[in-house]
Amino acid sequence: MALPEQPVTLTVEQIVELNQKLSHLRHDINGDLALVVAAAELIKLNPDLKEKMRATLLEQPPKIRERCDKFSAELEKLLGITKA
């Protein structure tokens, strides 16, 4: 990873946009995690639902990873961080 050699200055608009993206990221990840918790609770209450809830459980980690990767890439671009 190559960091900028000079200080990075962000405009107020860039900070607002970054804050909005971070807020959306937190909201989306909380939603994904809520699905995991709900599926686990349903399985606990009714073990027969295990196979039906399996897909829901398995879909969430890749969605969370993709969201984090996208936000990280946008943040790195904004801050001038490159892959060396």
mmCIF file of N, CA and C in Angstrom:
data_model
loop_
_atom_site.group_PDB
_atom_site.id
_atom_site.type_symbol
_atom_site.label_atom_id
_atom_site.label_comp_id
_atom_site.label_asym_id
_atom_site.label_seq_id
_atom_site.Cartn_x
_atom_site.Cartn_y
_atom_site.Cartn_z
ATOM 1 N N MET A 1 0.848 -1.155 0.000
ATOM 2 C CA MET A 1 0.000 0.000 0.000
ATOM 3 C C MET A 1 0.901 1.228 0.000
ATOM 4 N N ALA A 2 0.606 2.152 -0.886
ATOM 5 C CA ALA A 2 1.358 3.397 -0.968
ATOM 6 C C ALA A 2 0.488 4.549 -0.476
ATOM 7 N N LEU A 3 0.979 5.210 0.546
ATOM 8 C CA LEU A 3 0.255 6.343 1.117
ATOM 9 C C LEU A 3 0.688 7.633 0.444
ATOM 10 N N PRO A 4 -0.166 8.645 0.458
ATOM 11 C CA PRO A 4 0.224 9.936 -0.107
ATOM 12 C C PRO A 4 1.425 10.497 0.657
ATOM 13 N N GLU A 5 2.253 11.233 -0.058
ATOM 14 C CA GLU A 5 3.426 11.829 0.583
ATOM 15 C C GLU A 5 3.128 13.209 1.158
ATOM 16 N N GLN A 6 2.017 13.783 0.770
ATOM 17 C CA GLN A 6 1.611 15.103 1.243
ATOM 18 C C GLN A 6 0.289 14.981 1.998
ATOM 19 N N PRO A 7 -0.004 15.960 2.855
ATOM 20 C CA PRO A 7 -1.305 15.938 3.543
ATOM 21 C C PRO A 7 -2.453 15.929 2.527
ATOM 22 N N VAL A 8 -3.523 15.289 2.884
ATOM 23 C CA VAL A 8 -4.708 15.211 2.033
ATOM 24 C C VAL A 8 -5.757 16.147 2.606
ATOM 25 N N THR A 9 -6.288 16.998 1.760
ATOM 26 C CA THR A 9 -7.326 17.933 2.175
ATOM 27 C C THR A 9 -8.644 17.520 1.539
ATOM 28 N N LEU A 10 -9.663 17.451 2.364
ATOM 29 C CA LEU A 10 -10.996 17.123 1.866
ATOM 30 C C LEU A 10 -11.877 18.353 1.964
ATOM 31 N N THR A 11 -12.742 18.519 0.972
ATOM 32 C CA THR A 11 -13.701 19.613 1.023
ATOM 33 C C THR A 11 -14.842 19.223 1.958
ATOM 34 N N VAL A 12 -15.610 20.204 2.357
ATOM 35 C CA VAL A 12 -16.783 19.932 3.193
ATOM 36 C C VAL A 12 -17.722 18.987 2.454
ATOM 37 N N GLU A 13 -17.884 19.193 1.161
ATOM 38 C CA GLU A 13 -18.765 18.333 0.377
ATOM 39 C C GLU A 13 -18.266 16.895 0.358
ATOM 40 N N GLN A 14 -16.953 16.708 0.251
ATOM 41 C CA GLN A 14 -16.393 15.365 0.262
ATOM 42 C C GLN A 14 -16.611 14.698 1.622
ATOM 43 N N ILE A 15 -16.465 15.458 2.677
ATOM 44 C CA ILE A 15 -16.686 14.916 4.020
ATOM 45 C C ILE A 15 -18.150 14.544 4.207
ATOM 46 N N VAL A 16 -19.050 15.388 3.732
ATOM 47 C CA VAL A 16 -20.483 15.089 3.815
ATOM 48 C C VAL A 16 -20.792 13.808 3.045
ATOM 49 N N GLU A 17 -20.259 13.692 1.827
ATOM 50 C CA GLU A 17 -20.503 12.505 1.007
ATOM 51 C C GLU A 17 -19.913 11.251 1.675
ATOM 52 N N LEU A 18 -18.720 11.369 2.206
ATOM 53 C CA LEU A 18 -18.081 10.249 2.892
ATOM 54 C C LEU A 18 -18.890 9.824 4.116
ATOM 55 N N ASN A 19 -19.370 10.799 4.868
ATOM 56 C CA ASN A 19 -20.188 10.501 6.041
ATOM 57 C C ASN A 19 -21.497 9.807 5.643
ATOM 58 N N GLN A 20 -22.101 10.236 4.545
ATOM 59 C CA GLN A 20 -23.329 9.600 4.072
ATOM 60 C C GLN A 20 -23.069 8.153 3.647
ATOM 61 N N LYS A 21 -21.955 7.939 2.951
ATOM 62 C CA LYS A 21 -21.614 6.583 2.519
ATOM 63 C C LYS A 21 -21.338 5.690 3.726
ATOM 64 N N LEU A 22 -20.658 6.230 4.722
ATOM 65 C CA LEU A 22 -20.389 5.460 5.936
ATOM 66 C C LEU A 22 -21.695 5.135 6.664
ATOM 67 N N SER A 23 -22.605 6.095 6.711
ATOM 68 C CA SER A 23 -23.899 5.870 7.341
ATOM 69 C C SER A 23 -24.667 4.767 6.619
ATOM 70 N N HIS A 24 -24.660 4.799 5.285
ATOM 71 C CA HIS A 24 -25.339 3.759 4.502
ATOM 72 C C HIS A 24 -24.678 2.405 4.727
ATOM 73 N N LEU A 25 -23.348 2.392 4.796
ATOM 74 C CA LEU A 25 -22.635 1.143 5.038
ATOM 75 C C LEU A 25 -23.046 0.542 6.374
ATOM 76 N N ARG A 26 -23.062 1.353 7.420
ATOM 77 C CA ARG A 26 -23.469 0.857 8.744
ATOM 78 C C ARG A 26 -24.898 0.331 8.710
ATOM 79 N N HIS A 27 -25.792 1.070 8.068
ATOM 80 C CA HIS A 27 -27.192 0.664 7.976
ATOM 81 C C HIS A 27 -27.326 -0.674 7.253
ATOM 82 N N ASP A 28 -26.655 -0.799 6.112
ATOM 83 C CA ASP A 28 -26.755 -2.021 5.324
ATOM 84 C C ASP A 28 -26.166 -3.221 6.068
ATOM 85 N N ILE A 29 -25.024 -3.030 6.711
ATOM 86 C CA ILE A 29 -24.406 -4.130 7.456
ATOM 87 C C ILE A 29 -25.277 -4.520 8.648
ATOM 88 N N ASN A 30 -25.839 -3.542 9.328
ATOM 89 C CA ASN A 30 -26.754 -3.863 10.429
ATOM 90 C C ASN A 30 -27.951 -4.659 9.925
ATOM 91 N N GLY A 31 -28.451 -4.326 8.748
ATOM 92 C CA GLY A 31 -29.553 -5.084 8.154
ATOM 93 C C GLY A 31 -29.148 -6.510 7.839
ATOM 94 N N ASP A 32 -27.948 -6.673 7.262
ATOM 95 C CA ASP A 32 -27.450 -8.016 6.959
ATOM 96 C C ASP A 32 -27.305 -8.843 8.232
ATOM 97 N N LEU A 33 -26.749 -8.229 9.272
ATOM 98 C CA LEU A 33 -26.566 -8.939 10.535
ATOM 99 C C LEU A 33 -27.908 -9.257 11.198
ATOM 100 N N ALA A 34 -28.887 -8.384 11.023
ATOM 101 C CA ALA A 34 -30.222 -8.651 11.566
ATOM 102 C C ALA A 34 -30.825 -9.887 10.901
ATOM 103 N N LEU A 35 -30.574 -10.053 9.601
ATOM 104 C CA LEU A 35 -31.059 -11.255 8.912
ATOM 105 C C LEU A 35 -30.402 -12.510 9.465
ATOM 106 N N VAL A 36 -29.111 -12.426 9.779
ATOM 107 C CA VAL A 36 -28.404 -13.572 10.356
ATOM 108 C C VAL A 36 -29.015 -13.926 11.714
ATOM 109 N N VAL A 37 -29.227 -12.912 12.536
ATOM 110 C CA VAL A 37 -29.802 -13.143 13.867
ATOM 111 C C VAL A 37 -31.216 -13.714 13.735
ATOM 112 N N ALA A 38 -32.014 -13.147 12.839
ATOM 113 C CA ALA A 38 -33.390 -13.626 12.658
ATOM 114 C C ALA A 38 -33.400 -15.078 12.188
ATOM 115 N N ALA A 39 -32.541 -15.402 11.234
ATOM 116 C CA ALA A 39 -32.485 -16.783 10.740
ATOM 117 C C ALA A 39 -32.058 -17.730 11.858
ATOM 118 N N ALA A 40 -31.065 -17.324 12.642
ATOM 119 C CA ALA A 40 -30.607 -18.175 13.748
ATOM 120 C C ALA A 40 -31.718 -18.378 14.783
ATOM 121 N N GLU A 41 -32.449 -17.311 15.079
ATOM 122 C CA GLU A 41 -33.552 -17.421 16.043
ATOM 123 C C GLU A 41 -34.651 -18.338 15.519
ATOM 124 N N LEU A 42 -34.965 -18.209 14.227
ATOM 125 C CA LEU A 42 -35.981 -19.081 13.644
ATOM 126 C C LEU A 42 -35.554 -20.540 13.697
ATOM 127 N N ILE A 43 -34.285 -20.805 13.421
ATOM 128 C CA ILE A 43 -33.773 -22.168 13.483
ATOM 129 C C ILE A 43 -33.844 -22.690 14.915
ATOM 130 N N LYS A 44 -33.529 -21.818 15.879
ATOM 131 C CA LYS A 44 -33.585 -22.227 17.281
ATOM 132 C C LYS A 44 -35.013 -22.579 17.686
ATOM 133 N N LEU A 45 -35.976 -21.785 17.220
ATOM 134 C CA LEU A 45 -37.374 -22.032 17.563
ATOM 135 C C LEU A 45 -37.968 -23.214 16.805
ATOM 136 N N ASN A 46 -37.495 -23.370 15.563
ATOM 137 C CA ASN A 46 -38.033 -24.439 14.730
ATOM 138 C C ASN A 46 -36.896 -25.046 13.905
ATOM 139 N N PRO A 47 -36.229 -26.063 14.426
ATOM 140 C CA PRO A 47 -35.089 -26.667 13.724
ATOM 141 C C PRO A 47 -35.414 -27.178 12.320
ATOM 142 N N ASP A 48 -36.685 -27.418 12.033
ATOM 143 C CA ASP A 48 -37.057 -27.872 10.689
ATOM 144 C C ASP A 48 -36.806 -26.803 9.628
ATOM 145 N N LEU A 49 -36.648 -25.558 10.055
ATOM 146 C CA LEU A 49 -36.397 -24.461 9.112
ATOM 147 C C LEU A 49 -34.919 -24.321 8.748
ATOM 148 N N LYS A 50 -34.081 -25.194 9.304
ATOM 149 C CA LYS A 50 -32.635 -25.079 9.105
ATOM 150 C C LYS A 50 -32.254 -24.987 7.628
ATOM 151 N N GLU A 51 -32.750 -25.887 6.821
ATOM 152 C CA GLU A 51 -32.388 -25.881 5.397
ATOM 153 C C GLU A 51 -32.915 -24.634 4.684
ATOM 154 N N LYS A 52 -34.107 -24.214 5.056
ATOM 155 C CA LYS A 52 -34.706 -23.036 4.428
ATOM 156 C C LYS A 52 -33.921 -21.761 4.771
ATOM 157 N N MET A 53 -33.427 -21.672 5.995
ATOM 158 C CA MET A 53 -32.698 -20.483 6.462
ATOM 159 C C MET A 53 -31.215 -20.515 6.091
ATOM 160 N N ARG A 54 -30.754 -21.661 5.658
ATOM 161 C CA ARG A 54 -29.338 -21.815 5.315
ATOM 162 C C ARG A 54 -28.894 -20.802 4.263
ATOM 163 N N ALA A 55 -29.684 -20.638 3.216
ATOM 164 C CA ALA A 55 -29.329 -19.699 2.148
ATOM 165 C C ALA A 55 -29.208 -18.285 2.700
ATOM 166 N N THR A 56 -30.146 -17.883 3.540
ATOM 167 C CA THR A 56 -30.103 -16.550 4.135
ATOM 168 C C THR A 56 -28.813 -16.360 4.924
ATOM 169 N N LEU A 57 -28.465 -17.370 5.709
ATOM 170 C CA LEU A 57 -27.243 -17.282 6.508
ATOM 171 C C LEU A 57 -25.997 -17.196 5.625
ATOM 172 N N LEU A 58 -25.954 -17.987 4.578
ATOM 173 C CA LEU A 58 -24.769 -18.033 3.728
ATOM 174 C C LEU A 58 -24.637 -16.829 2.798
ATOM 175 N N GLU A 59 -25.717 -16.143 2.515
ATOM 176 C CA GLU A 59 -25.675 -14.976 1.625
ATOM 177 C C GLU A 59 -25.107 -13.729 2.304
ATOM 178 N N GLN A 60 -25.234 -13.659 3.609
ATOM 179 C CA GLN A 60 -24.887 -12.403 4.294
ATOM 180 C C GLN A 60 -23.386 -12.090 4.330
ATOM 181 N N PRO A 61 -22.503 -13.030 4.672
ATOM 182 C CA PRO A 61 -21.083 -12.667 4.724
ATOM 183 C C PRO A 61 -20.523 -12.099 3.417
ATOM 184 N N PRO A 62 -20.830 -12.694 2.242
ATOM 185 C CA PRO A 62 -20.309 -12.092 1.011
ATOM 186 C C PRO A 62 -20.865 -10.685 0.760
ATOM 187 N N LYS A 63 -22.140 -10.461 1.124
ATOM 188 C CA LYS A 63 -22.718 -9.122 0.946
ATOM 189 C C LYS A 63 -21.998 -8.111 1.836
ATOM 190 N N ILE A 64 -21.722 -8.504 3.067
ATOM 191 C CA ILE A 64 -21.020 -7.604 3.983
ATOM 192 C C ILE A 64 -19.614 -7.319 3.458
ATOM 193 N N ARG A 65 -18.923 -8.372 3.027
ATOM 194 C CA ARG A 65 -17.569 -8.196 2.494
ATOM 195 C C ARG A 65 -17.567 -7.272 1.280
ATOM 196 N N GLU A 66 -18.505 -7.471 0.356
ATOM 197 C CA GLU A 66 -18.581 -6.636 -0.837
ATOM 198 C C GLU A 66 -18.834 -5.174 -0.475
ATOM 199 N N ARG A 67 -19.721 -4.937 0.469
ATOM 200 C CA ARG A 67 -20.014 -3.570 0.891
ATOM 201 C C ARG A 67 -18.774 -2.915 1.511
ATOM 202 N N CYS A 68 -18.079 -3.653 2.357
ATOM 203 C CA CYS A 68 -16.868 -3.119 2.996
ATOM 204 C C CYS A 68 -15.778 -2.863 1.963
ATOM 205 N N ASP A 69 -15.615 -3.796 1.021
ATOM 206 C CA ASP A 69 -14.608 -3.625 -0.028
ATOM 207 C C ASP A 69 -14.901 -2.394 -0.882
ATOM 208 N N LYS A 70 -16.176 -2.197 -1.225
ATOM 209 C CA LYS A 70 -16.551 -1.044 -2.042
ATOM 210 C C LYS A 70 -16.271 0.256 -1.293
ATOM 211 N N PHE A 71 -16.663 0.310 -0.028
ATOM 212 C CA PHE A 71 -16.420 1.520 0.750
ATOM 213 C C PHE A 71 -14.916 1.755 0.904
ATOM 214 N N SER A 72 -14.165 0.709 1.178
ATOM 215 C CA SER A 72 -12.713 0.842 1.337
ATOM 216 C C SER A 72 -12.067 1.374 0.064
ATOM 217 N N ALA A 73 -12.482 0.858 -1.081
ATOM 218 C CA ALA A 73 -11.923 1.318 -2.356
ATOM 219 C C ALA A 73 -12.222 2.798 -2.585
ATOM 220 N N GLU A 74 -13.450 3.217 -2.278
ATOM 221 C CA GLU A 74 -13.809 4.628 -2.445
ATOM 222 C C GLU A 74 -13.022 5.513 -1.492
ATOM 223 N N LEU A 75 -12.847 5.058 -0.258
ATOM 224 C CA LEU A 75 -12.080 5.827 0.725
ATOM 225 C C LEU A 75 -10.617 5.925 0.311
ATOM 226 N N GLU A 76 -10.032 4.810 -0.113
ATOM 227 C CA GLU A 76 -8.640 4.823 -0.557
ATOM 228 C C GLU A 76 -8.441 5.759 -1.745
ATOM 229 N N LYS A 77 -9.378 5.750 -2.677
ATOM 230 C CA LYS A 77 -9.284 6.645 -3.840
ATOM 231 C C LYS A 77 -9.336 8.098 -3.392
ATOM 232 N N LEU A 78 -10.280 8.407 -2.508
ATOM 233 C CA LEU A 78 -10.436 9.770 -2.021
ATOM 234 C C LEU A 78 -9.186 10.254 -1.284
ATOM 235 N N LEU A 79 -8.542 9.355 -0.541
ATOM 236 C CA LEU A 79 -7.365 9.727 0.237
ATOM 237 C C LEU A 79 -6.050 9.556 -0.519
ATOM 238 N N GLY A 80 -6.130 9.076 -1.766
ATOM 239 C CA GLY A 80 -4.932 8.914 -2.566
ATOM 240 C C GLY A 80 -4.072 7.734 -2.157
ATOM 241 N N ILE A 81 -4.689 6.715 -1.587
ATOM 242 C CA ILE A 81 -3.974 5.512 -1.191
ATOM 243 C C ILE A 81 -4.017 4.543 -2.370
ATOM 244 N N THR A 82 -2.862 4.061 -2.765
ATOM 245 C CA THR A 82 -2.798 3.149 -3.911
ATOM 246 C C THR A 82 -2.226 1.805 -3.495
ATOM 247 N N LYS A 83 -2.508 0.814 -4.305
ATOM 248 C CA LYS A 83 -1.932 -0.528 -4.094
ATOM 249 C C LYS A 83 -0.551 -0.506 -4.751
ATOM 250 N N ALA A 84 0.473 -0.682 -3.953
ATOM 251 C CA ALA A 84 1.834 -0.623 -4.500
ATOM 252 C C ALA A 84 2.287 -1.945 -5.033
#
